[in-house]
Short mmCIF file of C-alpha atoms and ligand atoms in Angstrom, two decimals:
data_model
loop_
_atom_site.label_atom_id
_atom_site.label_comp_id
_atom_site.label_asym_id
_atom_site.label_seq_id
_atom_site.Cartn_x
_atom_site.Cartn_y
_atom_site.Cartn_z
CA MET A 11 0.05 0.05 0.06
CA LEU A 12 1.36 3.40 -1.00
CA HIS A 13 -0.49 5.52 1.35
CA ARG A 14 -0.99 4.77 5.08
CA PRO A 15 -3.68 6.77 6.78
CA PRO A 16 -2.11 8.88 9.67
CA ARG A 17 -5.13 7.82 12.08
CA ALA A 18 -3.81 4.47 13.72
CA ASP A 19 -7.22 4.16 15.41
CA LEU A 20 -9.03 4.04 12.05
CA ARG A 21 -6.57 1.54 10.79
CA ARG A 22 -7.19 -0.60 13.80
CA LEU A 23 -11.10 -0.27 13.46
CA ALA A 24 -10.90 -1.13 9.76
CA THR A 25 -9.15 -4.38 10.64
CA PHE A 26 -11.76 -5.20 13.24
CA ALA A 27 -14.51 -4.69 10.64
CA ALA A 28 -12.40 -6.77 8.01
CA VAL A 29 -12.12 -9.63 10.58
CA GLY A 30 -15.50 -9.23 12.23
CA VAL A 31 -17.71 -9.52 8.98
CA PRO A 32 -16.29 -12.67 7.86
CA LEU A 33 -16.25 -14.02 11.53
CA GLN A 34 -19.97 -13.10 11.69
CA ALA A 35 -20.51 -15.22 8.35
CA VAL A 36 -18.68 -18.07 9.96
CA ILE A 37 -20.66 -17.85 13.32
CA GLY A 38 -23.94 -17.50 11.30
CA GLY A 39 -22.91 -20.56 9.46
CA ILE A 40 -22.23 -22.52 12.41
CA SER A 41 -25.44 -21.48 14.15
CA VAL A 42 -27.30 -23.05 11.23
CA LEU A 43 -25.24 -26.18 11.18
CA THR A 44 -25.80 -26.74 14.77
CA GLY A 45 -29.68 -26.27 14.42
CA LEU A 46 -29.71 -22.64 16.01
CA ASN A 47 -27.77 -23.68 19.02
CA PRO A 48 -28.82 -21.05 21.71
CA TRP A 49 -25.35 -20.35 22.76
CA ILE A 50 -24.07 -19.78 19.07
CA VAL A 51 -27.23 -17.67 18.32
CA SER A 52 -26.43 -15.54 21.34
CA THR A 53 -22.76 -15.20 20.32
CA HIS A 54 -23.92 -14.14 16.81
CA PHE A 55 -26.17 -11.27 18.20
CA LEU A 56 -23.47 -10.05 20.80
CA VAL A 57 -20.63 -10.12 18.17
CA THR A 58 -22.82 -7.78 15.91
CA LEU A 59 -23.25 -5.41 19.01
CA LEU A 60 -19.62 -5.40 19.72
CA MET A 61 -18.83 -4.48 16.17
CA VAL A 62 -21.15 -1.63 16.52
CA THR A 63 -19.41 -0.47 19.63
CA LEU A 64 -15.96 -0.84 18.08
CA ALA A 65 -16.95 0.94 14.82
CA ARG A 66 -18.38 4.00 16.83
CA ARG A 67 -15.07 4.42 18.37
CA ALA A 68 -13.56 5.63 15.09
CA GLY A 69 -15.05 9.07 15.68
CA ALA A 70 -13.87 9.32 19.25
CA PRO A 71 -12.98 12.92 20.13
CA VAL A 72 -9.57 13.54 21.78
CA GLU A 73 -7.67 15.92 24.18
CA VAL A 74 -10.29 17.99 26.00
CA HIS A 75 -10.73 17.87 29.92
CA MET A 76 -13.66 15.96 31.64
CA PRO A 77 -14.48 15.51 35.35
CA PRO A 78 -13.35 12.10 36.60
CA ALA A 79 -16.68 11.32 38.13
CA VAL A 80 -18.26 11.79 34.48
CA ARG A 81 -15.79 9.48 33.05
CA ALA A 82 -16.12 6.95 35.83
CA LEU A 83 -19.90 6.93 35.50
CA ALA A 84 -19.92 6.66 31.61
CA ALA A 85 -17.56 3.78 32.03
CA ILE A 86 -19.84 2.23 34.43
CA CYS A 87 -22.77 2.75 32.09
CA LEU A 88 -20.99 1.18 29.32
CA ILE A 89 -19.98 -1.98 31.43
CA THR A 90 -23.43 -2.33 32.87
CA THR A 91 -25.10 -1.94 29.37
CA TRP A 92 -23.02 -4.84 28.38
CA LEU A 93 -24.11 -6.94 31.40
CA VAL A 94 -27.78 -6.13 30.52
CA LEU A 95 -27.07 -7.19 26.91
CA VAL A 96 -25.48 -10.48 27.88
CA LEU A 97 -28.01 -11.36 30.46
CA GLY A 98 -30.83 -10.30 27.85
CA THR A 99 -29.49 -12.95 25.35
CA PHE A 100 -29.53 -15.52 28.25
CA VAL A 101 -33.16 -14.70 28.89
CA THR A 102 -34.02 -15.25 25.21
CA ARG A 103 -32.08 -18.53 25.03
CA ALA A 104 -34.11 -19.78 27.99
CA GLY A 105 -37.46 -19.03 26.48
CA PRO A 106 -39.69 -19.53 23.38
CA HIS A 107 -37.59 -17.42 20.94
CA ALA A 108 -34.51 -19.44 21.26
CA GLY A 109 -35.20 -20.97 17.93
CA ASP A 110 -37.01 -24.17 16.85
CA PRO A 111 -38.60 -26.28 19.68
CA ASP A 112 -35.91 -29.08 19.15
CA SER A 113 -32.94 -26.57 18.89
CA GLY A 114 -32.61 -26.76 22.60
CA ARG A 115 -32.56 -24.07 25.43
CA ASN A 116 -29.86 -23.00 27.59
CA GLY A 117 -31.59 -24.75 30.69
CA PHE A 118 -31.80 -21.69 33.08
CA ASP A 119 -34.92 -20.56 34.69
CA GLU A 120 -36.44 -18.06 32.45
CA VAL A 121 -38.18 -16.08 35.33
CA ALA A 122 -35.00 -15.91 37.43
CA LEU A 123 -32.86 -14.78 34.43
CA SER A 124 -35.57 -12.14 33.66
CA GLN A 125 -35.35 -11.01 37.26
CA LEU A 126 -31.39 -10.76 37.00
CA HIS A 127 -31.78 -8.92 33.71
CA THR A 128 -34.01 -6.41 35.25
CA ASP A 129 -31.75 -6.11 38.23
CA ALA A 130 -28.92 -5.14 35.95
CA VAL A 131 -31.18 -2.61 34.11
CA CYS A 132 -31.81 -1.06 37.55
CA VAL A 133 -28.21 -0.57 38.06
CA LEU A 134 -27.85 0.86 34.67
CA PHE A 135 -30.70 3.19 35.17
CA GLY A 136 -29.22 4.44 38.58
CA ALA A 137 -25.78 4.87 36.97
CA THR A 138 -27.26 6.94 34.11
CA VAL A 139 -29.39 9.09 36.48
CA ALA A 140 -26.20 9.79 38.46
CA LEU A 141 -24.38 10.63 35.37
CA ALA A 142 -27.12 13.04 34.14
CA VAL A 143 -26.99 14.89 37.42
CA VAL A 144 -23.20 14.93 37.82
CA ALA A 145 -22.95 16.08 34.10
CA ARG A 146 -25.08 19.18 35.09
CA VAL A 147 -23.21 20.19 38.29
CA THR A 148 -19.69 19.85 36.96
CA GLU A 149 -18.06 21.51 34.04
CA THR A 150 -18.76 19.14 31.14
CA THR A 151 -19.88 19.65 27.55
CA ARG A 152 -23.42 20.30 26.30
CA THR A 153 -23.09 17.03 24.28
CA VAL A 154 -22.45 14.97 27.37
CA ARG A 155 -25.42 16.58 29.13
CA ARG A 156 -27.73 15.95 26.13
CA LEU A 157 -26.49 12.44 25.58
CA SER A 158 -27.05 11.51 29.15
CA THR A 159 -30.61 12.39 28.70
CA VAL A 160 -30.99 10.81 25.47
CA VAL A 161 -29.60 7.56 26.98
CA LEU A 162 -32.06 7.77 29.91
CA VAL A 163 -34.98 8.22 27.65
CA THR A 164 -33.86 5.21 25.53
CA GLU A 165 -33.44 3.15 28.83
CA PHE A 166 -36.92 4.10 29.98
CA ALA A 167 -38.50 3.21 26.73
CA GLN A 168 -36.67 -0.17 26.44
CA GLY A 169 -37.57 -0.89 30.27
CA ALA A 170 -41.23 -0.13 29.33
CA ILE A 171 -41.16 -2.50 26.31
CA GLY A 172 -39.21 -5.13 28.35
CA PHE A 173 -41.95 -5.27 31.08
CA THR A 174 -44.82 -5.07 28.52
CA GLN A 175 -43.29 -7.99 26.42
CA TYR A 176 -42.66 -9.91 29.56
CA PHE A 177 -46.39 -9.62 30.97
CA THR A 178 -47.97 -10.19 27.53
CA GLY A 179 -46.43 -13.43 26.50
CA LEU A 180 -43.45 -12.11 24.46
CA PRO A 181 -45.32 -11.07 21.36
CA TRP A 182 -42.76 -11.24 18.54
CA GLY A 183 -43.51 -7.50 17.25
CA LEU A 184 -42.35 -6.13 20.72
CA VAL A 185 -39.40 -8.49 20.86
CA ILE A 186 -38.11 -7.12 17.70
CA VAL A 187 -38.41 -3.66 18.93
CA HIS A 188 -36.59 -4.74 22.06
CA MET A 189 -33.75 -5.97 20.10
CA ALA A 190 -33.53 -2.91 17.77
CA LEU A 191 -33.56 -0.52 20.83
CA ALA A 192 -30.75 -2.65 22.44
CA ALA A 193 -28.73 -1.89 19.41
CA VAL A 194 -29.63 1.78 19.49
CA LEU A 195 -28.84 1.89 23.25
CA THR A 196 -25.39 0.41 22.51
CA VAL A 197 -24.63 3.03 20.13
CA GLU A 198 -25.83 5.84 22.28
CA VAL A 199 -23.88 4.70 25.39
CA THR A 200 -20.75 4.09 23.35
CA ILE A 201 -20.91 7.63 21.98
CA LEU A 202 -21.41 8.97 25.55
CA PHE A 203 -18.48 6.81 26.67
CA ASP A 204 -16.26 8.38 23.96
CA HIS A 205 -17.40 11.87 24.75
CA SER A 206 -16.57 11.22 28.44
CA ARG A 207 -13.07 10.48 27.48
CA GLN A 208 -12.48 14.08 26.61
CA ARG A 209 -10.49 15.77 29.24
CA ARG A 210 -11.77 19.03 30.81
CA SER A 211 -10.82 20.65 34.09
CA CYS A 212 -13.13 19.63 36.91
CA ARG A 213 -14.63 22.81 38.42
CA LEU A 214 -18.00 23.05 39.83
CA LEU A 215 -20.33 25.17 37.63
CA THR A 216 -21.05 28.41 39.38
CA ALA A 217 -23.24 29.79 36.50
CA GLU A 218 -24.48 28.78 33.13
C1 HEM B 1 -31.89 -1.03 29.20
C2 HEM B 1 -32.90 -1.91 29.25
C3 HEM B 1 -32.86 -3.14 28.53
C4 HEM B 1 -31.95 -3.75 27.54
C5 HEM B 1 -30.85 -2.95 26.83
C6 HEM B 1 -32.40 -4.98 27.23
C7 HEM B 1 -31.75 -5.76 26.23
C8 HEM B 1 -32.23 -7.06 25.84
C9 HEM B 1 -31.52 -7.99 24.96
C10 HEM B 1 -30.24 -7.69 24.24
C11 HEM B 1 -32.13 -9.08 24.99
C12 HEM B 1 -31.93 -10.32 24.05
C13 HEM B 1 -32.50 -10.22 22.61
C14 HEM B 1 -32.08 -11.50 21.90
O1 HEM B 1 -31.20 -12.26 22.32
O2 HEM B 1 -32.70 -11.85 20.88
C15 HEM B 1 -33.33 -9.02 25.80
C16 HEM B 1 -34.20 -9.94 26.02
C17 HEM B 1 -35.37 -9.82 26.92
N1 HEM B 1 -35.56 -8.74 27.89
FE1 HEM B 1 -34.50 -6.96 27.80
N2 HEM B 1 -33.48 -5.32 27.99
C18 HEM B 1 -33.77 -4.25 28.78
C19 HEM B 1 -34.72 -4.15 29.82
C20 HEM B 1 -35.73 -5.20 29.95
C21 HEM B 1 -36.69 -5.14 31.09
C22 HEM B 1 -36.84 -3.96 32.07
C23 HEM B 1 -37.37 -6.34 30.99
C24 HEM B 1 -38.43 -6.61 32.02
C25 HEM B 1 -38.67 -7.86 32.39
C26 HEM B 1 -36.79 -7.19 29.85
C27 HEM B 1 -37.22 -8.36 29.58
C28 HEM B 1 -36.69 -9.13 28.55
C29 HEM B 1 -37.24 -10.44 28.12
C30 HEM B 1 -38.38 -11.15 28.73
C31 HEM B 1 -36.34 -10.88 27.20
C32 HEM B 1 -36.49 -12.12 26.36
C33 HEM B 1 -37.24 -11.79 25.07
C34 HEM B 1 -37.49 -13.20 24.23
O3 HEM B 1 -37.54 -14.27 24.89
O4 HEM B 1 -37.61 -13.07 23.06
N3 HEM B 1 -35.80 -6.36 29.31
N4 HEM B 1 -33.28 -7.74 26.38
#
């Protein structure tokens, strides 16, 4: 190659995509060959979300200052989101939407897993509320303040859909929306995390 792009992070992310897409083709093929094995199907979905997360980091801003509490809370939100996502796939793989009836289930108790999934959502919601508050009483950016609100709204909508589908026998239409919103939330939380990596002096806001 004659021209090497100066952005090493872009090169790294392009490599992730180049590896990730064929890898997904392989995982998709294995999931079919194993009769939609619940573990393989979950991996297929989670690798997709991981690629979304990694792809977004291409636009990560650099070198501005940000309060440590905002950085910490945004990191907690990202980690907890992934915990919620993984537990969500466990719930699905225990229930009726894990594939054909003879494709097997993961063998866990669906109700207990749903409870655990919801517990993790509560932690995520709490961390996001804390982030939205801290972002407003310390010197952050308008983007971080707005993003924390957007993430909160998405979590609220996703929680409402989650409870509705749980109590109405998992209608497929709602399940699809739940999966789509999970991807949207992944993107939003990743963008929020990226912005929290900016560095900004940590002074309490006296006026704005
Ligand atoms: C931020 C909030 C939430 C996120 C990001 C989230 C994400 C997910 C994900 C990724 C899945 C797996 C989809 C799949 O593997 O096909 C899932 C499944 C599920 N979630 Fe959530 N969820 C959230 C909140 C909730 C809440 C509050 C409930 C209430 C009980 C809930 C109930 C369920 C159920 C019952 C399933 C299994 C659906 C099925 O069997 O098809 N979720 N969730």
